[in-house]
C-alpha cells in the first residue's frame, strides 16, 4: 500500500535488485514455491533470486492413486531448476518412463556435480545412458541406492568422464542370484577411468566377467568396496544369539558366491596400486570411514576389511605385512566350515601394526586364542575391537589382552553359546569390566550378547559409557538388577543409545530410562514392555529421536512401521510432546 492507503504496489517493483536478492535469498525451497504462487510477476522473478535454496534438490517420484506423478507436473518447481543446481536426488521413481521424463526436465541443470538414484526403476540401459549424457558434463559423483536391476557399469562410467565417485547398493535381501553376472551389451569406447578414485559396488559380482574388466580401467582408485553379505547374516544387525546356526547359513551363502574377488587380493593390489581403503564382502557399511578416506591422501593401505570364503591366507598375510606401518583398520572374517587349520594365519601374531586403531574378527576359526591375544597386545593404539563367533578363542588370555588397551573406546563381544562357560567361570570378563569401571573415562560403547546379572551390574559402574547394546541368553536377569542399572545410568546421565534384546523390562525400569536427558535412540528388540510402561517412558523421554520396538518373536527381522500407521493410542501419546521430532519409528507392539 502507498502511505495514504490509496492503492496497492508490488514490493518486487519498488525494491532494488540487490535488496530484493538479499530478502528473497533467505527463503527455503518450500517458502520459495509458496511465494511464487502470489502472482505472475513473483512466479517469474523469485526463481532468479532464490538460487542458493536450490543447490541441492530432492525429487520424490511417488505415484498417486490415479497413476499420476505430482513431481512431473509441478511447473513451479521445474522453473526453479537451472545451472545453479549442484546436487540432485531422485527417489522412488518406480516407473521407468517417469525416470526418463524427470531426467529430461533436469537437462537445464548442466552444472550438476552429484546425482543419486534411490529406489528407481532403470531397466533400459541404452536409453538411460542417452538421458544421462546431458547431465554428465560436470558430474563427479553418481550413486544408485536400493537398486533392483542390472547396470551397464563400463558404459555408464565411460559416459561420465569426470566421475570421481561411483556407488551401487542393491536392495537388501532382494538381489536375485546372478543378476549382475553379465555386463549389458551396449557399444562403448574403450578408455580408462583415470579420474575415478572411489568405487563401491555393493552387490555379488562375478570376478572375471564384471569386476576385473572395471578394475583394469581404474589405475588411480584409492577407495574400493565390492560385494556385501546380507544384513540378515550379520550377528549384530540380526540381533541373534544363535551364532553357530548363523555361521552355517553364512557358509551356504558363501558357497553361492565362491568366485569372488576377495579370494584374489594380489590381483586387486596389482591393478590398483594406490588403494588406501579396501573392503571386499564387508558386513558393515563403514560410511564414516569412506567419507574420511575419500578426502585424504595417504601413503599405503589404511583400511582393509575382507571376508574370506576359504582358509587360504596366501594373499591376505603378505598384504597386511606390506601395510604394517600404515594400516589403521583391519577386519578379517571367514565364511567357511571344515577342519580348523591355522596354517600361516598365526603369522598375524608376529606383525607390528603400530597404527592399528580398529580390529574386527568374525568367525575367525583359523587363529587360536594365544595368537589372537598376541596380535592385540602388539597394537597399543587399538580403540575399537569387535570379536564375534570365533569358536572358542575369546578365551581369558584374549580378555586379559583387551584389558591392556589403555585407549579402548568401543568393544563388541559376541560369543558362541559353548564359549561362554569357560570364559565366565574364571571371571575374566568381570575383571575387564571392573578395570574400566575404575578407569571411568575410556570405554564409550559396548555390545554384548551374553548379559547376566553380574555383567549388567558392572556395566552400570562404568561412568563413561554412552552407547550400550545388550542381549541376554536366558532372559532371567533380575528386576532389581535392571532397576539398579537404570538408576546408575541416570546418575551418570551420559547414555544416548540403548538396546535391550530379549529382556523383561518392568514399568519402573522404563520410567527411569525415560528420565535419561541425553537418550536419543532406544531399541526394545524382542523384549517385554507393557503398554503402561511404554507410555510412562514416552512421557519422560523428551529427547528421543529413534524408537524401535518389536514384539517377542524369536528370529525374524523387525517390522518397519511408519509412525503415521502406528496405533491411535501410541500416535496420540507421541504427539502430546510437541518438542519431539522422530527421525525413525519402528513399531510392532500390541
Coordinates of C-alpha atoms in Angstrom, one line a residue:
X1 CA 0.0 0.0 0.0
X2 CA 1.0 3.6 -0.5
X3 CA 1.5 5.8 2.5
X4 CA -2.0 7.2 2.0
X5 CA -3.5 3.7 1.6
X6 CA -5.0 4.7 -1.7
X7 CA -3.6 1.9 -3.9
X8 CA -1.5 -1.3 -3.9
X9 CA 2.0 -1.7 -5.0
X10 CA 4.3 -4.6 -5.7
X11 CA 7.4 -4.6 -3.4
X12 CA 9.2 -6.6 -6.1
X13 CA 9.0 -3.5 -8.3
X14 CA 9.9 -1.0 -5.6
X15 CA 12.9 -2.7 -4.2
X16 CA 16.3 -2.6 -5.9
X17 CA 17.6 -5.9 -7.3
X18 CA 20.3 -6.1 -4.6
X19 CA 17.8 -5.6 -1.8
X20 CA 15.3 -8.0 -3.3
X21 CA 18.0 -10.6 -3.7
X22 CA 19.1 -10.1 -0.1
X23 CA 15.5 -10.6 1.1
X24 CA 14.4 -13.5 -1.1
X25 CA 17.7 -15.4 -0.9
X26 CA 16.8 -16.3 2.7
X27 CA 13.8 -18.4 1.6
X28 CA 14.0 -22.1 1.7
X29 CA 12.5 -24.3 -1.1
X30 CA 9.1 -24.6 0.4
X31 CA 8.8 -20.9 1.1
X32 CA 10.1 -20.1 -2.4
X33 CA 7.3 -22.2 -4.0
X34 CA 4.7 -20.5 -1.8
X35 CA 5.9 -17.0 -2.8
X36 CA 5.8 -17.9 -6.5
X37 CA 2.0 -18.5 -6.1
X38 CA 1.4 -14.9 -5.1
X39 CA 1.3 -13.5 -8.7
X40 CA 2.7 -14.0 -12.1
X41 CA 5.4 -11.4 -11.6
X42 CA 6.7 -13.2 -8.5
X43 CA 6.5 -16.5 -10.2
X44 CA 8.8 -15.2 -12.9
X45 CA 11.3 -13.3 -10.7
X46 CA 11.6 -15.3 -7.5
X47 CA 13.4 -18.3 -9.0
X48 CA 16.2 -15.9 -10.1
X49 CA 16.5 -14.5 -6.5
X50 CA 16.4 -17.9 -4.6
X51 CA 19.1 -19.9 -6.5
X52 CA 21.0 -20.7 -3.3
X53 CA 18.0 -22.6 -1.9
X54 CA 18.0 -24.9 -4.9
X55 CA 21.6 -26.1 -4.9
X56 CA 20.6 -29.4 -3.5
X57 CA 17.3 -30.8 -4.8
X58 CA 15.4 -34.0 -3.7
X59 CA 12.7 -35.2 -6.1
X60 CA 10.2 -37.8 -5.0
X61 CA 8.6 -39.7 -7.8
X62 CA 5.9 -41.4 -5.8
X63 CA 2.7 -42.1 -7.8
X64 CA -0.8 -41.1 -6.7
X65 CA -3.8 -43.5 -6.7
X66 CA -4.8 -42.1 -10.1
X67 CA -1.5 -43.1 -11.6
X68 CA -0.1 -39.5 -11.8
X69 CA 3.3 -38.4 -10.6
X70 CA 3.0 -34.9 -9.0
X71 CA 6.7 -34.1 -9.3
X72 CA 6.4 -34.3 -13.1
X73 CA 3.5 -31.8 -13.1
X74 CA 5.0 -29.3 -10.7
X75 CA 5.8 -26.5 -13.1
X76 CA 6.7 -24.0 -10.4
X77 CA 9.4 -26.4 -9.1
X78 CA 10.7 -27.0 -12.7
X79 CA 11.0 -23.3 -13.1
X80 CA 13.4 -23.2 -10.1
X81 CA 15.8 -25.6 -11.7
X82 CA 18.8 -24.5 -13.7
X83 CA 22.6 -24.3 -13.8
X84 CA 22.7 -23.3 -10.1
X85 CA 21.6 -26.8 -9.1
X86 CA 24.7 -28.8 -7.9
X87 CA 23.2 -32.0 -6.3
X88 CA 20.1 -33.9 -7.3
X89 CA 18.5 -37.0 -5.7
X90 CA 15.7 -38.9 -7.5
X91 CA 13.8 -41.1 -5.1
X92 CA 11.1 -43.7 -5.6
X93 CA 10.6 -43.3 -9.3
X94 CA 9.2 -46.8 -9.6
X95 CA 8.0 -46.4 -13.3
X96 CA 10.9 -46.3 -15.8
X97 CA 9.2 -43.8 -18.1
X98 CA 9.0 -41.3 -15.2
X99 CA 12.7 -41.6 -14.6
X100 CA 13.5 -40.5 -18.1
X101 CA 10.9 -37.7 -18.1
X102 CA 12.4 -36.3 -14.9
X103 CA 15.9 -36.5 -16.4
X104 CA 14.7 -34.6 -19.5
X105 CA 13.3 -31.9 -17.1
X106 CA 16.7 -31.8 -15.4
X107 CA 18.6 -31.3 -18.7
X108 CA 18.7 -27.5 -17.9
X109 CA 20.8 -28.3 -14.9
X110 CA 24.1 -28.7 -16.8
X111 CA 26.3 -28.0 -13.8
X112 CA 25.3 -30.9 -11.6
X113 CA 28.1 -32.3 -9.6
X114 CA 26.4 -35.2 -7.7
X115 CA 23.4 -37.3 -8.9
X116 CA 21.7 -40.0 -6.9
X117 CA 19.0 -42.5 -8.0
X118 CA 17.4 -44.1 -4.9
X119 CA 14.9 -47.0 -5.4
X120 CA 14.4 -46.1 -9.1
X121 CA 13.4 -48.4 -11.9
X122 CA 16.2 -48.3 -14.6
X123 CA 16.0 -51.3 -17.0
X124 CA 16.7 -50.0 -20.5
X125 CA 20.4 -49.2 -20.1
X126 CA 21.0 -47.7 -23.5
X127 CA 18.1 -45.3 -23.1
X128 CA 19.3 -44.4 -19.6
X129 CA 22.8 -43.5 -20.8
X130 CA 21.2 -41.4 -23.6
X131 CA 19.4 -39.3 -21.0
X132 CA 22.4 -39.3 -18.6
X133 CA 24.7 -37.7 -21.3
X134 CA 23.4 -34.1 -21.0
X135 CA 23.8 -34.3 -17.2
X136 CA 27.3 -35.8 -17.2
X137 CA 29.5 -32.8 -18.3
X138 CA 30.5 -31.8 -14.7
X139 CA 29.2 -34.9 -12.9
X140 CA 31.8 -36.1 -10.3
X141 CA 29.6 -38.3 -8.1
X142 CA 27.0 -40.9 -9.2
X143 CA 25.1 -43.1 -6.7
X144 CA 22.5 -45.8 -7.1
X145 CA 20.8 -46.9 -3.9
X146 CA 18.3 -49.8 -3.3
X147 CA 18.8 -50.7 -7.0
X148 CA 16.9 -53.7 -8.3
X149 CA 18.2 -54.2 -11.8
X150 CA 21.4 -54.8 -13.6
X151 CA 23.6 -51.9 -14.6
X152 CA 26.0 -51.3 -17.5
X153 CA 28.9 -50.2 -15.4
X154 CA 31.5 -49.6 -18.1
X155 CA 29.3 -47.7 -20.5
X156 CA 28.0 -45.5 -17.6
X157 CA 31.5 -44.8 -16.3
X158 CA 32.6 -44.0 -19.9
X159 CA 29.7 -41.6 -20.4
X160 CA 30.7 -39.7 -17.2
X161 CA 34.3 -38.9 -18.0
X162 CA 34.9 -36.6 -15.0
X163 CA 33.4 -39.1 -12.4
X164 CA 35.4 -39.4 -9.2
X165 CA 32.9 -41.3 -7.0
X166 CA 30.6 -44.2 -8.1
X167 CA 28.4 -46.2 -5.7
X168 CA 25.9 -49.0 -6.3
X169 CA 24.0 -50.6 -3.4
X170 CA 21.3 -53.2 -4.2
X171 CA 18.1 -53.5 -2.2
X172 CA 18.8 -55.6 0.9
X173 CA 17.8 -59.3 0.6
X174 CA 16.2 -58.9 -2.8
X175 CA 19.2 -59.4 -5.2
X176 CA 18.5 -62.4 -7.4
X177 CA 21.3 -64.9 -7.8
X178 CA 23.4 -64.0 -10.9
X179 CA 21.6 -60.7 -11.6
X180 CA 24.9 -58.9 -12.0
X181 CA 26.9 -61.7 -13.7
X182 CA 26.9 -60.3 -17.2
X183 CA 27.6 -56.8 -18.5
X184 CA 24.7 -55.5 -20.7
X185 CA 25.7 -55.5 -24.3
X186 CA 26.0 -51.8 -25.1
X187 CA 28.6 -50.4 -27.5
X188 CA 31.1 -48.0 -25.8
X189 CA 34.5 -46.5 -26.1
X190 CA 37.5 -48.4 -24.7
X191 CA 39.2 -45.8 -22.5
X192 CA 40.4 -45.8 -18.9
X193 CA 38.6 -44.1 -16.0
X194 CA 41.6 -42.0 -14.8
X195 CA 39.6 -39.7 -12.5
X196 CA 37.7 -42.5 -10.7
X197 CA 39.1 -42.8 -7.1
X198 CA 36.1 -44.0 -5.1
X199 CA 34.3 -47.2 -6.2
X200 CA 31.6 -49.0 -4.2
X201 CA 29.8 -52.0 -5.9
X202 CA 27.6 -53.4 -3.1
X203 CA 26.4 -56.4 -5.0
X204 CA 27.5 -60.0 -5.7
X205 CA 29.6 -59.6 -8.8
X206 CA 31.4 -62.3 -10.9
X207 CA 35.1 -61.7 -10.6
X208 CA 36.1 -62.3 -14.3
X209 CA 33.0 -61.1 -16.1
X210 CA 32.3 -57.9 -14.1
X211 CA 34.9 -56.9 -11.5
X212 CA 38.3 -57.3 -13.3
X213 CA 37.3 -55.5 -16.5
X214 CA 36.4 -52.5 -14.4
X215 CA 39.5 -52.6 -12.2
X216 CA 41.7 -52.7 -15.3
X217 CA 40.4 -49.3 -16.3
X218 CA 40.8 -47.7 -12.8
X219 CA 44.5 -47.4 -12.1
X220 CA 44.0 -44.4 -9.7
X221 CA 41.5 -45.9 -7.3
X222 CA 42.0 -45.1 -3.7
X223 CA 38.8 -46.5 -2.2
X224 CA 37.3 -49.8 -3.3
X225 CA 34.4 -51.8 -1.9
X226 CA 33.0 -54.8 -3.7
X227 CA 30.3 -57.2 -2.5
X228 CA 28.4 -57.3 0.7
X229 CA 26.9 -60.2 2.7
X230 CA 23.2 -59.8 3.6
X231 CA 22.5 -58.0 6.8
X232 CA 20.5 -61.0 8.0
X233 CA 23.8 -62.9 8.2
X234 CA 25.3 -60.2 10.5
X235 CA 25.0 -61.3 14.1
X236 CA 24.9 -57.7 15.4
X237 CA 22.3 -56.5 12.9
X238 CA 20.3 -59.7 13.1
X239 CA 20.1 -59.5 16.9
X240 CA 20.6 -63.2 17.2
X241 CA 22.0 -65.4 19.9
X242 CA 22.5 -68.4 17.8
X243 CA 25.9 -67.7 16.3
X244 CA 26.6 -71.3 15.3
X245 CA 23.3 -71.5 13.3
X246 CA 24.2 -68.2 11.7
X247 CA 27.6 -69.4 10.7
X248 CA 26.0 -72.4 8.8
X249 CA 23.7 -70.0 6.9
X250 CA 26.7 -67.8 6.1
X251 CA 28.6 -70.8 4.7
X252 CA 25.6 -71.6 2.4
X253 CA 25.7 -68.0 1.2
X254 CA 29.4 -68.2 0.7
X255 CA 29.2 -71.3 -1.5
X256 CA 26.9 -69.4 -3.8
X257 CA 29.4 -66.6 -4.2
X258 CA 32.6 -68.7 -4.3
X259 CA 34.0 -67.0 -7.4
X260 CA 34.7 -63.7 -5.7
X261 CA 37.4 -61.1 -5.9
X262 CA 38.0 -61.5 -2.2
X263 CA 40.0 -64.7 -3.0
X264 CA 42.4 -62.8 -5.2
X265 CA 43.7 -59.8 -3.3
X266 CA 47.0 -59.9 -5.0
X267 CA 45.3 -59.1 -8.4
X268 CA 43.4 -56.3 -6.8
X269 CA 46.5 -54.7 -5.4
X270 CA 48.4 -55.1 -8.7
X271 CA 45.6 -53.4 -10.7
X272 CA 45.0 -50.6 -8.2
X273 CA 48.4 -49.9 -6.5
X274 CA 47.2 -46.6 -4.9
X275 CA 44.5 -48.2 -2.8
X276 CA 44.1 -46.8 0.7
X277 CA 40.7 -48.3 1.5
X278 CA 39.8 -51.9 0.5
X279 CA 36.6 -53.6 1.6
X280 CA 35.6 -56.9 0.0
X281 CA 32.4 -58.7 1.1
X282 CA 32.2 -56.4 4.1
X283 CA 29.5 -56.7 6.8
X284 CA 29.5 -53.1 8.0
X285 CA 28.9 -50.1 5.7
X286 CA 31.6 -48.1 7.5
X287 CA 30.2 -45.0 5.7
X288 CA 32.0 -42.6 8.1
X289 CA 35.4 -44.2 7.2
X290 CA 34.6 -43.9 3.5
X291 CA 33.9 -40.2 3.9
X292 CA 37.1 -39.8 5.9
X293 CA 39.4 -41.5 3.4
X294 CA 37.7 -40.0 0.4
X295 CA 39.1 -36.6 1.3
X296 CA 42.5 -37.7 2.5
X297 CA 45.6 -38.7 0.6
X298 CA 47.9 -41.0 2.4
X299 CA 50.7 -43.4 1.6
X300 CA 49.9 -47.1 1.8
X301 CA 46.8 -49.2 2.7
X302 CA 44.9 -47.6 5.6
X303 CA 41.7 -49.7 5.7
X304 CA 41.4 -53.4 5.0
X305 CA 38.2 -55.3 5.6
X306 CA 37.7 -58.7 3.8
X307 CA 35.5 -61.7 4.2
X308 CA 37.3 -64.9 3.1
X309 CA 35.4 -67.8 1.7
X310 CA 38.3 -70.2 2.3
X311 CA 41.1 -70.8 4.8
X312 CA 43.8 -69.7 2.3
X313 CA 45.9 -66.8 3.7
X314 CA 48.4 -66.6 0.9
X315 CA 47.0 -63.3 -0.4
X316 CA 46.0 -61.7 2.9
X317 CA 49.1 -62.1 5.0
X318 CA 51.5 -60.5 2.5
X319 CA 49.1 -57.6 2.0
X320 CA 48.9 -57.0 5.8
X321 CA 52.7 -57.3 6.2
X322 CA 53.2 -54.8 3.4
X323 CA 50.9 -52.3 5.1
X324 CA 52.1 -52.8 8.7
X325 CA 53.1 -49.1 9.1
X326 CA 50.0 -47.6 7.5
X327 CA 47.1 -49.9 8.5
X328 CA 44.5 -48.3 10.8
X329 CA 41.6 -50.7 10.4
X330 CA 41.8 -54.5 10.0
X331 CA 38.8 -56.7 9.5
X332 CA 39.2 -60.4 8.8
X333 CA 36.1 -62.6 8.6
X334 CA 35.5 -66.2 7.4
X335 CA 32.6 -67.9 5.8
X336 CA 33.7 -71.5 5.6
X337 CA 33.2 -74.7 7.5
X338 CA 35.5 -77.6 7.8
X339 CA 38.7 -78.6 9.7
X340 CA 40.3 -75.9 11.7
X341 CA 43.7 -75.4 10.3
X342 CA 45.8 -72.5 11.5
X343 CA 48.4 -72.5 8.7
X344 CA 50.0 -69.1 8.1
X345 CA 47.3 -67.2 9.9
X346 CA 49.4 -67.5 13.0
X347 CA 51.8 -65.0 11.3
X348 CA 49.4 -62.3 12.3
X349 CA 50.6 -62.6 15.9
X350 CA 54.1 -61.5 14.8
X351 CA 53.2 -58.4 13.0
X352 CA 53.8 -54.9 14.3
X353 CA 50.7 -53.0 13.4
X354 CA 51.8 -49.8 15.1
X355 CA 49.0 -47.5 13.9
X356 CA 46.1 -50.0 14.1
X357 CA 43.1 -48.4 15.8
X358 CA 40.3 -50.8 14.8
X359 CA 40.2 -54.6 14.8
X360 CA 37.3 -56.7 13.7
X361 CA 37.3 -60.6 13.7
X362 CA 34.2 -62.6 12.8
X363 CA 34.2 -66.4 12.7
X364 CA 38.0 -66.4 13.0
X365 CA 38.4 -70.1 13.4
X366 CA 41.9 -70.3 12.0
X367 CA 43.6 -68.2 14.7
X368 CA 43.8 -69.6 18.2
X369 CA 43.4 -67.6 21.4
X370 CA 47.1 -67.2 22.1
X371 CA 47.9 -65.8 18.7
X372 CA 44.8 -63.5 18.8
X373 CA 45.9 -62.2 22.2
X374 CA 49.5 -61.7 20.9
X375 CA 48.1 -59.6 18.0
X376 CA 46.0 -57.4 20.3
X377 CA 49.0 -56.9 22.7
X378 CA 51.1 -55.6 19.8
X379 CA 48.5 -53.0 18.8
X380 CA 48.9 -50.4 21.5
X381 CA 46.6 -47.8 19.8
X382 CA 43.5 -50.0 19.5
X383 CA 40.3 -48.1 20.2
X384 CA 37.7 -50.3 18.5
X385 CA 37.7 -54.1 18.9
X386 CA 35.0 -56.5 17.6
X387 CA 35.2 -60.2 18.2
X388 CA 32.2 -62.3 17.1
X389 CA 31.6 -66.0 17.0
X390 CA 35.2 -67.2 17.0
X391 CA 34.6 -70.8 18.2
X392 CA 36.5 -70.8 21.4
X393 CA 39.2 -68.2 21.0
X394 CA 37.5 -65.4 23.0
X395 CA 39.2 -67.0 26.0
X396 CA 40.7 -65.4 29.2
X397 CA 44.0 -64.8 27.6
X398 CA 42.3 -62.7 24.9
X399 CA 40.2 -60.8 27.5
X400 CA 43.3 -60.0 29.5
X401 CA 45.0 -58.7 26.4
X402 CA 42.0 -56.4 25.9
X403 CA 42.4 -55.2 29.5
X404 CA 45.9 -53.9 28.5
X405 CA 44.5 -51.5 25.9
X406 CA 44.5 -48.1 27.6
X407 CA 42.6 -46.3 24.8
X408 CA 39.8 -48.8 24.2
X409 CA 36.6 -46.9 23.4
X410 CA 34.3 -49.4 21.6
X411 CA 34.1 -53.1 22.4
X412 CA 31.9 -55.8 20.8
X413 CA 31.9 -59.4 22.2
X414 CA 29.5 -61.9 20.6
X415 CA 30.1 -65.4 22.0
X416 CA 29.1 -68.8 20.7
X417 CA 27.0 -70.4 23.4
X418 CA 29.7 -73.0 24.0
X419 CA 32.3 -70.3 24.5
X420 CA 30.6 -68.6 27.4
X421 CA 31.1 -71.3 30.1
X422 CA 35.0 -71.3 30.3
X423 CA 35.3 -67.5 30.0
X424 CA 32.6 -66.7 32.6
X425 CA 33.6 -69.4 35.1
X426 CA 37.0 -67.8 35.8
X427 CA 35.8 -64.2 35.8
X428 CA 38.0 -62.8 33.0
X429 CA 35.2 -60.7 31.5
X430 CA 34.3 -59.4 35.0
X431 CA 37.8 -58.3 35.6
X432 CA 37.8 -56.4 32.3
X433 CA 34.6 -54.6 33.2
X434 CA 35.8 -53.8 36.7
X435 CA 39.0 -52.4 35.2
X436 CA 37.0 -50.0 33.0
X437 CA 34.8 -49.1 35.9
X438 CA 37.9 -48.0 37.8
X439 CA 39.3 -46.0 34.8
X440 CA 36.0 -44.2 34.3
X441 CA 36.7 -42.2 31.2
X442 CA 37.8 -44.6 28.4
X443 CA 35.1 -47.1 27.2
X444 CA 32.3 -45.3 25.4
X445 CA 30.4 -48.2 23.6
X446 CA 29.9 -51.8 24.4
X447 CA 27.9 -54.5 22.7
X448 CA 27.5 -58.0 24.2
X449 CA 25.2 -61.0 23.5
X450 CA 25.7 -62.6 26.9
X451 CA 24.4 -60.3 29.5
X452 CA 23.7 -61.6 33.0
X453 CA 23.1 -60.0 36.4
X454 CA 26.8 -59.6 37.1
X455 CA 27.6 -58.1 33.7
X456 CA 24.8 -55.6 34.0
X457 CA 25.8 -54.7 37.5
X458 CA 29.4 -53.9 36.4
X459 CA 28.3 -52.0 33.3
X460 CA 26.3 -49.7 35.5
X461 CA 29.5 -48.8 37.3
X462 CA 31.3 -47.6 34.1
X463 CA 30.5 -43.9 34.0
X464 CA 32.0 -43.2 30.6
X465 CA 29.5 -45.4 28.6
X466 CA 27.4 -43.6 26.0
X467 CA 26.1 -46.5 23.9
X468 CA 25.0 -49.9 25.3
X469 CA 23.7 -52.9 23.3
X470 CA 22.9 -55.9 25.4
X471 CA 21.4 -59.3 24.6
X472 CA 20.6 -61.9 27.2
X473 CA 20.8 -65.6 26.6
X474 CA 18.4 -66.8 29.3
X475 CA 16.1 -63.8 29.8
X476 CA 16.5 -64.4 33.6
X477 CA 18.0 -61.1 34.6
X478 CA 16.5 -60.0 37.9
X479 CA 14.3 -56.9 38.1
X480 CA 16.3 -55.5 40.9
X481 CA 19.4 -55.7 38.8
X482 CA 17.8 -53.8 36.0
X483 CA 16.4 -51.2 38.4
X484 CA 19.9 -50.6 39.9
X485 CA 21.4 -50.5 36.4
X486 CA 18.8 -47.9 35.2
X487 CA 19.5 -45.9 38.4
X488 CA 23.2 -45.9 37.7
X489 CA 22.7 -44.8 34.1
X490 CA 20.5 -41.9 35.4
X491 CA 23.2 -40.8 37.9
X492 CA 25.9 -40.8 35.2
X493 CA 23.4 -39.4 32.6
X494 CA 25.8 -39.9 29.6
X495 CA 24.0 -42.6 27.6
X496 CA 22.5 -41.6 24.2
X497 CA 21.8 -45.0 22.7
X498 CA 20.4 -48.1 24.4
X499 CA 19.4 -51.5 23.0
X500 CA 17.9 -54.4 25.1
X501 CA 17.3 -57.7 23.3
X502 CA 15.2 -60.4 24.9
X503 CA 14.8 -58.6 28.3
X504 CA 12.0 -58.4 30.7
X505 CA 11.7 -54.7 31.4
X506 CA 9.3 -53.6 34.2
X507 CA 7.4 -50.3 34.3
X508 CA 9.8 -49.0 36.9
X509 CA 12.8 -49.6 34.8
X510 CA 11.2 -47.9 31.8
X511 CA 10.2 -45.0 33.9
X512 CA 13.9 -44.5 35.0
X513 CA 15.2 -44.9 31.4
X514 CA 12.8 -42.3 30.2
X515 CA 14.5 -39.7 32.5
X516 CA 17.9 -40.0 30.8
X517 CA 18.3 -36.5 29.5
X518 CA 20.7 -37.4 26.6
X519 CA 18.8 -40.5 25.4
X520 CA 18.2 -40.2 21.6
X521 CA 17.8 -43.8 20.4
X522 CA 16.4 -47.0 22.1
X523 CA 15.7 -50.5 20.8
X524 CA 13.5 -53.0 22.7
X525 CA 14.0 -55.8 20.3
X526 CA 12.0 -58.9 21.4
X527 CA 11.8 -57.5 24.9
X528 CA 8.7 -57.5 27.1
X529 CA 7.4 -54.0 27.8
X530 CA 3.9 -53.2 29.0
X531 CA 1.7 -50.6 27.3
X532 CA 1.6 -48.7 30.6
X533 CA 5.4 -48.8 30.9
X534 CA 5.9 -47.7 27.3
X535 CA 3.5 -44.7 27.9
X536 CA 5.5 -43.7 31.0
X537 CA 8.7 -44.0 29.1
X538 CA 7.4 -41.8 26.2
X539 CA 6.1 -39.2 28.6
X540 CA 9.6 -38.7 30.0
X541 CA 12.0 -39.3 27.1
X542 CA 11.7 -35.8 25.6
X543 CA 14.9 -36.0 23.6
X544 CA 14.2 -39.4 22.0
X545 CA 14.5 -39.4 18.2
X546 CA 14.6 -43.1 17.3
X547 CA 12.4 -45.8 18.8
X548 CA 12.5 -49.4 17.8
X549 CA 10.0 -51.9 19.2
X550 CA 9.2 -55.4 18.1
X551 CA 7.1 -58.0 19.8
X552 CA 8.8 -61.1 21.2
X553 CA 9.1 -63.3 18.1
X554 CA 12.3 -65.4 18.1
X555 CA 14.3 -64.8 15.0
X556 CA 12.9 -62.8 12.1
X557 CA 13.7 -59.2 11.3
X558 CA 11.9 -56.2 13.0
X559 CA 8.9 -54.9 11.2
X560 CA 9.3 -51.4 9.9
X561 CA 6.3 -49.3 10.6
X562 CA 5.7 -45.6 9.6
X563 CA 4.7 -43.6 12.7
X564 CA 1.5 -42.5 10.9
X565 CA 0.4 -46.1 10.8
X566 CA 1.0 -46.8 14.5
X567 CA -1.9 -47.4 16.8
X568 CA -4.0 -44.4 17.7
X569 CA -3.1 -44.6 21.3
X570 CA 0.7 -44.6 20.6
X571 CA 0.4 -41.9 18.0
X572 CA -1.6 -39.7 20.4
X573 CA 1.0 -40.3 23.1
X574 CA 3.8 -39.3 20.9
X575 CA 2.2 -36.1 19.6
X576 CA 1.4 -35.0 23.2
X577 CA 5.1 -34.0 23.4
X578 CA 5.3 -31.3 20.8
X579 CA 9.1 -30.8 21.1
X580 CA 9.7 -34.3 20.0
X581 CA 10.7 -34.9 16.4
X582 CA 11.2 -38.6 15.5
X583 CA 13.6 -39.4 12.7
X584 CA 12.7 -43.1 12.8
X585 CA 9.9 -45.1 14.3
X586 CA 9.9 -48.9 14.1
X587 CA 6.8 -50.2 15.7
X588 CA 5.1 -53.6 16.0
X589 CA 3.7 -53.8 19.5
X590 CA 0.2 -54.8 20.7

